[in-house]
PDB file of C-alpha atoms in Angstrom:
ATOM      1  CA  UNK A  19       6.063 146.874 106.312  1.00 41.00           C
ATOM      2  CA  UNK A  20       8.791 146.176 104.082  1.00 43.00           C
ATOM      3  CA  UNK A  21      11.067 143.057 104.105  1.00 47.00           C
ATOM      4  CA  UNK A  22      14.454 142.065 102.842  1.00 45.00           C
ATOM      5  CA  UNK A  23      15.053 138.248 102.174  1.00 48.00           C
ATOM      6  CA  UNK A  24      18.794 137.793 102.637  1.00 46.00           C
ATOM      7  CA  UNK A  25      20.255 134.514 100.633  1.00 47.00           C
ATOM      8  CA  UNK A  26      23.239 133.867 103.070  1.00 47.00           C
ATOM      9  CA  UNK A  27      25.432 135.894 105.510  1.00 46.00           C
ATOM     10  CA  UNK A  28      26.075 139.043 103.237  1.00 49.00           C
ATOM     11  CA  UNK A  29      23.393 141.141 101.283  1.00 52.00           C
ATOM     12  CA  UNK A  30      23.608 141.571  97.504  1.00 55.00           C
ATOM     13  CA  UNK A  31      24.011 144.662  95.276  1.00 58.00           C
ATOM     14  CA  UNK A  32      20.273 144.927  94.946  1.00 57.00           C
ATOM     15  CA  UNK A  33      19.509 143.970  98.509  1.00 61.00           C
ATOM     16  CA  UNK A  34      22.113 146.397  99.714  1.00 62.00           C
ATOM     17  CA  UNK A  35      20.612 149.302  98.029  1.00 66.00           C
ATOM     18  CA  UNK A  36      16.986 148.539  99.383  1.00 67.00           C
ATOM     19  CA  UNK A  37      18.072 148.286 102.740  1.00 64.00           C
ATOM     20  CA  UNK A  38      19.653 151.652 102.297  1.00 66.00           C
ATOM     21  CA  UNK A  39      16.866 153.375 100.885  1.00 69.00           C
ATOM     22  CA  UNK A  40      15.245 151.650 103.980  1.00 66.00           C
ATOM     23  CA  UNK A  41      17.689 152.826 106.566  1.00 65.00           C
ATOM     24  CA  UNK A  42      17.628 156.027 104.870  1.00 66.00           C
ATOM     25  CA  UNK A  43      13.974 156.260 105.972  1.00 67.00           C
ATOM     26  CA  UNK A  44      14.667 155.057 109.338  1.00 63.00           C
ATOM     27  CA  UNK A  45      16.994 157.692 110.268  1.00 62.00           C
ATOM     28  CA  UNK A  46      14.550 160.234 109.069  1.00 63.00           C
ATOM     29  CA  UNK A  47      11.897 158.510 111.217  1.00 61.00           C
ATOM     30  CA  UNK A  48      14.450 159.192 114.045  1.00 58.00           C
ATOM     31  CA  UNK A  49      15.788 162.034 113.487  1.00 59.00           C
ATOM     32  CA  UNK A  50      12.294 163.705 112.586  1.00 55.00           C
ATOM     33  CA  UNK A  51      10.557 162.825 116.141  1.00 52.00           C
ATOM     34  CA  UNK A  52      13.090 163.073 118.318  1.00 51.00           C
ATOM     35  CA  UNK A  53      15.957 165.361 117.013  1.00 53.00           C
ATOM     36  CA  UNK A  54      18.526 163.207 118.280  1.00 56.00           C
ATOM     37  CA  UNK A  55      19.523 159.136 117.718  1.00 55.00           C
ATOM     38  CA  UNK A  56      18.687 157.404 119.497  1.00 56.00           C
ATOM     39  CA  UNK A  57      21.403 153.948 121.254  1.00 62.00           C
ATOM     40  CA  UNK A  58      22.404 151.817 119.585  1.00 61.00           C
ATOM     41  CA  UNK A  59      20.036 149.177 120.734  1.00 64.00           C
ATOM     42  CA  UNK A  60      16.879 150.963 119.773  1.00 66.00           C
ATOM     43  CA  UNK A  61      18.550 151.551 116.301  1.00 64.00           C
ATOM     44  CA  UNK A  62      19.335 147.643 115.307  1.00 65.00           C
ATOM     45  CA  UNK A  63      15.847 146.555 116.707  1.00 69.00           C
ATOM     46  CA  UNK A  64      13.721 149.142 114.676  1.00 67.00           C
ATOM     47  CA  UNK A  65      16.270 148.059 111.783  1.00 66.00           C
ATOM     48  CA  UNK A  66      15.117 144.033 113.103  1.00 68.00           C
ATOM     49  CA  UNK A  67      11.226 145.492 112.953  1.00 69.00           C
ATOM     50  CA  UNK A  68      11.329 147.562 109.898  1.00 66.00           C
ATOM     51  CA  UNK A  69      13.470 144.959 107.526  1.00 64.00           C
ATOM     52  CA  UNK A  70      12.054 141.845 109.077  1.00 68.00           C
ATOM     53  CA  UNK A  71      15.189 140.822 109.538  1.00 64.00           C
ATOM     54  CA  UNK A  72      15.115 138.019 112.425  1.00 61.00           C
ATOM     55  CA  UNK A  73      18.901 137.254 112.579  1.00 54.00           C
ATOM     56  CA  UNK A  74      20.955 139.438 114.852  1.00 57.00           C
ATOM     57  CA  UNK A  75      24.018 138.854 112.820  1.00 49.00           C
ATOM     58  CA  UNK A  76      22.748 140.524 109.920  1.00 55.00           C
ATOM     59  CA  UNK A  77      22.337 143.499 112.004  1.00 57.00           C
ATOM     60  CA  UNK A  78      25.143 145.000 112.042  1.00 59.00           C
ATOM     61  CA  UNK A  79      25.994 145.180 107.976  1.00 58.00           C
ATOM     62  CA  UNK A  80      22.475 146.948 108.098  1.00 58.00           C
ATOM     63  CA  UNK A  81      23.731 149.579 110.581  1.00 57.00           C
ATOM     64  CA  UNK A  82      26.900 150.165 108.514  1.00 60.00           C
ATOM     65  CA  UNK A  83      25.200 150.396 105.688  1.00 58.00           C
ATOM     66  CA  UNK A  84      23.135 153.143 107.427  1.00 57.00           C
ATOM     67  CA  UNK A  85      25.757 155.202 108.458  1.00 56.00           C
ATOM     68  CA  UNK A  86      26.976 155.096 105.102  1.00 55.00           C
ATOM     69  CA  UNK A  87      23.479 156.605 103.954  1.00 54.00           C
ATOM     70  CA  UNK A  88      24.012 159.156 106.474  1.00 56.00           C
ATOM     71  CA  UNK A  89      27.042 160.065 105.331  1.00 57.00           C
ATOM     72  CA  UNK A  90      26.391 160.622 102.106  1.00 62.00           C
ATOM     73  CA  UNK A  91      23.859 162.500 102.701  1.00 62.00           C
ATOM     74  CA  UNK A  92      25.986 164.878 105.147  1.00 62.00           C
ATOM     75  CA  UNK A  93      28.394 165.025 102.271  1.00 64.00           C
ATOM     76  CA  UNK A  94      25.594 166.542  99.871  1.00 68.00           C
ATOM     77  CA  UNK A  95      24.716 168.768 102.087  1.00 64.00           C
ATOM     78  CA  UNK A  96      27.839 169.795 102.733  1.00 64.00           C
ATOM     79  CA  UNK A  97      28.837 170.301  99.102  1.00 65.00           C
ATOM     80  CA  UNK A  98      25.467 172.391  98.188  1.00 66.00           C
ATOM     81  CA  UNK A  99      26.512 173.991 101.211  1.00 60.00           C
ATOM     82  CA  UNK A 100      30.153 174.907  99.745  1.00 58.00           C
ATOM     83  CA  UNK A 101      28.690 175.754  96.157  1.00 58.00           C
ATOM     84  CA  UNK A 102      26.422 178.140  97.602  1.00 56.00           C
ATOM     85  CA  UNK A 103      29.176 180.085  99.604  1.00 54.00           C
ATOM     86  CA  UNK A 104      31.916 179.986  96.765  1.00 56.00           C
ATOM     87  CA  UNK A 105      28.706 181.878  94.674  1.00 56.00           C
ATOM     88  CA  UNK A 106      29.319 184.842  97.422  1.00 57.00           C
ATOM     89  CA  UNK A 107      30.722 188.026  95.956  1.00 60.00           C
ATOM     90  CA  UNK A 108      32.787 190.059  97.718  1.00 59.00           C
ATOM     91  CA  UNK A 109      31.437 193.667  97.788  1.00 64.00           C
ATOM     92  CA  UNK A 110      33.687 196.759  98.455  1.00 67.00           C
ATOM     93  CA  UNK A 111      32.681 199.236 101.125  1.00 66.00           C
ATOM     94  CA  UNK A 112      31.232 202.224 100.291  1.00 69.00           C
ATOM     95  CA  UNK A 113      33.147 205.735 101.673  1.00 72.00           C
ATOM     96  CA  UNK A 114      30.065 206.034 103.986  1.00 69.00           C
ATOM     97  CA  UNK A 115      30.406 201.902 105.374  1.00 69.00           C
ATOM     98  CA  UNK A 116      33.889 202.663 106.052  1.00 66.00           C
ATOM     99  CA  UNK A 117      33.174 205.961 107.936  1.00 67.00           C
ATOM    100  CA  UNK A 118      30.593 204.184 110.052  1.00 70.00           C
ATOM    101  CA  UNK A 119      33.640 201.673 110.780  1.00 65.00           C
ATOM    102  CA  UNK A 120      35.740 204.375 111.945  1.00 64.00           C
ATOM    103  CA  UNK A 121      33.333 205.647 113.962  1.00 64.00           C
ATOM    104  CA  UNK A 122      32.855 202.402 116.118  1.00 70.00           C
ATOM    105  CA  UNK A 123      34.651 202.408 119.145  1.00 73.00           C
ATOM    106  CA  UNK A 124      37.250 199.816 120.270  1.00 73.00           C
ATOM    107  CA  UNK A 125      36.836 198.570 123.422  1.00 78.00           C
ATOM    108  CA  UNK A 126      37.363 195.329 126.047  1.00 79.00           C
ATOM    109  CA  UNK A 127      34.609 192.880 125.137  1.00 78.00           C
ATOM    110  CA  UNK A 128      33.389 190.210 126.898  1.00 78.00           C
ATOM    111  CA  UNK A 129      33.084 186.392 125.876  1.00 77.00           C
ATOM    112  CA  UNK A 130      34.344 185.241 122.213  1.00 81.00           C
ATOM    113  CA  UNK A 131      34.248 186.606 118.925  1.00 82.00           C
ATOM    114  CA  UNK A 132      31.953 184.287 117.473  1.00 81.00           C
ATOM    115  CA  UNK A 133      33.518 184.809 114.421  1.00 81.00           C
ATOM    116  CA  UNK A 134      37.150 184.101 114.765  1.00 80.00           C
ATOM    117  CA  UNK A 135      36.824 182.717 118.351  1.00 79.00           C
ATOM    118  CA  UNK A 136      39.386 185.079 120.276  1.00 78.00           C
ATOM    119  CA  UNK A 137      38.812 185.436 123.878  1.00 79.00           C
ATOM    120  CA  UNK A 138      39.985 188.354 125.843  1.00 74.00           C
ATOM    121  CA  UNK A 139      39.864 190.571 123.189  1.00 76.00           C
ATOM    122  CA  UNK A 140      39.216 194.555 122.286  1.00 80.00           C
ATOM    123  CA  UNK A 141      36.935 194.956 119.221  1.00 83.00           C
ATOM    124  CA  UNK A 142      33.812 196.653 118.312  1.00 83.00           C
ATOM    125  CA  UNK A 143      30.018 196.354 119.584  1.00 82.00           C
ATOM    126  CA  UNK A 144      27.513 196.713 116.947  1.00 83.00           C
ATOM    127  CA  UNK A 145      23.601 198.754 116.906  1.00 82.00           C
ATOM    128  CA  UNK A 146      22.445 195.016 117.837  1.00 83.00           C
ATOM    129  CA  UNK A 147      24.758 194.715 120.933  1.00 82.00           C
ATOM    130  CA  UNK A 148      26.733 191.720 119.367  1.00 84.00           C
ATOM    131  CA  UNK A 149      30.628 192.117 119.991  1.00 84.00           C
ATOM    132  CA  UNK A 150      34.020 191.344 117.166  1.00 84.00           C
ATOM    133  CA  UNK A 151      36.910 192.158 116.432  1.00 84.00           C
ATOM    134  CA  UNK A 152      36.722 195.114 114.188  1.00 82.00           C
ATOM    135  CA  UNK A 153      38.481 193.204 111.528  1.00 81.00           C
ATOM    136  CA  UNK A 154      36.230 190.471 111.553  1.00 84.00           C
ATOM    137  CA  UNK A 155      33.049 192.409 111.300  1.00 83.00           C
ATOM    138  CA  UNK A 156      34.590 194.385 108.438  1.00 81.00           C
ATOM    139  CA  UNK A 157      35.643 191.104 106.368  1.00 82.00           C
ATOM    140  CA  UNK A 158      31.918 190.015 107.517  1.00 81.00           C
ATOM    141  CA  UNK A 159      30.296 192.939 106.307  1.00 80.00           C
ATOM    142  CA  UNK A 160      32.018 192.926 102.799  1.00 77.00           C
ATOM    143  CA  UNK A 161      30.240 189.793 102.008  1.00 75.00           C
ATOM    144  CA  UNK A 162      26.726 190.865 103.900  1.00 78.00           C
ATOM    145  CA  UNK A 163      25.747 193.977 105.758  1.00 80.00           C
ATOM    146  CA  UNK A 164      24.026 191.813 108.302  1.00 84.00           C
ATOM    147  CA  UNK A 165      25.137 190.851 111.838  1.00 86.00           C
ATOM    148  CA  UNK A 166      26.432 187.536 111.829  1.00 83.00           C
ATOM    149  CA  UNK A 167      24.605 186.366 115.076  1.00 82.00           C
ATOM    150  CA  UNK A 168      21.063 187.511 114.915  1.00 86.00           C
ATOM    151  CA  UNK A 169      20.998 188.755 110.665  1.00 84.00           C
ATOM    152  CA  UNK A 170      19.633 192.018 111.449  1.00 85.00           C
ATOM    153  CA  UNK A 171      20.343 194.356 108.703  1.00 84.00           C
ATOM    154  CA  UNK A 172      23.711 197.103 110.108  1.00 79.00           C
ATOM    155  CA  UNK A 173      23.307 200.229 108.744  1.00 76.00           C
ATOM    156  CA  UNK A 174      26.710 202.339 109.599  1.00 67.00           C
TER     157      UNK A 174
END
């Protein structure tokens, strides 16, 4: 079990950054059993259990600094995230891709374009049975010839 020793109300530099590397772990212990956080009851007394921590008014500087952790760490994966799309390269359709575009027919679909989000709209239905607009699929399918719902490969 690991424990912090606070000396007074607030935490110090090096205290703060062990009880994040600490929070950081408890939100993985969360988040890896369950899939979901738990309230925030549970949360503070694990944080109580786990840091040792007896005083409830310490509590909740711990739990800010844990959302902070989290945070970041949604930021970095957000970022790699980012990077990796902006490495994307556009491709140009071949003659034949844009034939097999052509050759789709346009018709009333039902539900959403799950790539713009349009309801009520006429588009395209694809080998796999998944439904866009035919302007969407086509930006789609310059960047990856693979339906955007279920990634099977579209050969047109």
């Amino acid at each position: 079990m690991i424990r912090v020793r606070m000396k007074g109300r607030f935490p110090s530099d090096m205290q703060a950054g062990h009880m994040k590397a600490c929070l950081r772990n408890i939100v993985h212990l969360f988040l890896g059993e369950n899939h979901y956080l738990p309230s925030e009851n549970a949360i503070q007394s694990e944080i109580c259990r786990v840091l040792g921590v007896q005083r409830r008014d310490c509590v909740m500087i711990m739990y800010m600094f844990m959302w902070i952790s989290v945070d970041e760490e949604i930021r970095t994966v957000m970022n790699r995230s980012m990077s990796e799309n902006n490495n994307i390269k556009k491709k140009k359709l071949t003659k034949k891709q844009k034939d097999g575009f052509k050759s789709l027919k346009v018709k009333k679909c039902k539900g959403p374009c799950t790539i713009c989000l349009g309801e009520n709209f006429k588009g395209v239905k694809l080998p796999c049975g998944h439904e866009f607009h035919k302007s969407c699929i086509k930006k789609s399918f310059s960047y990856n010839k693979k339906c955007p719902n279920c990634r099977k490969e579209i050969k047109l």
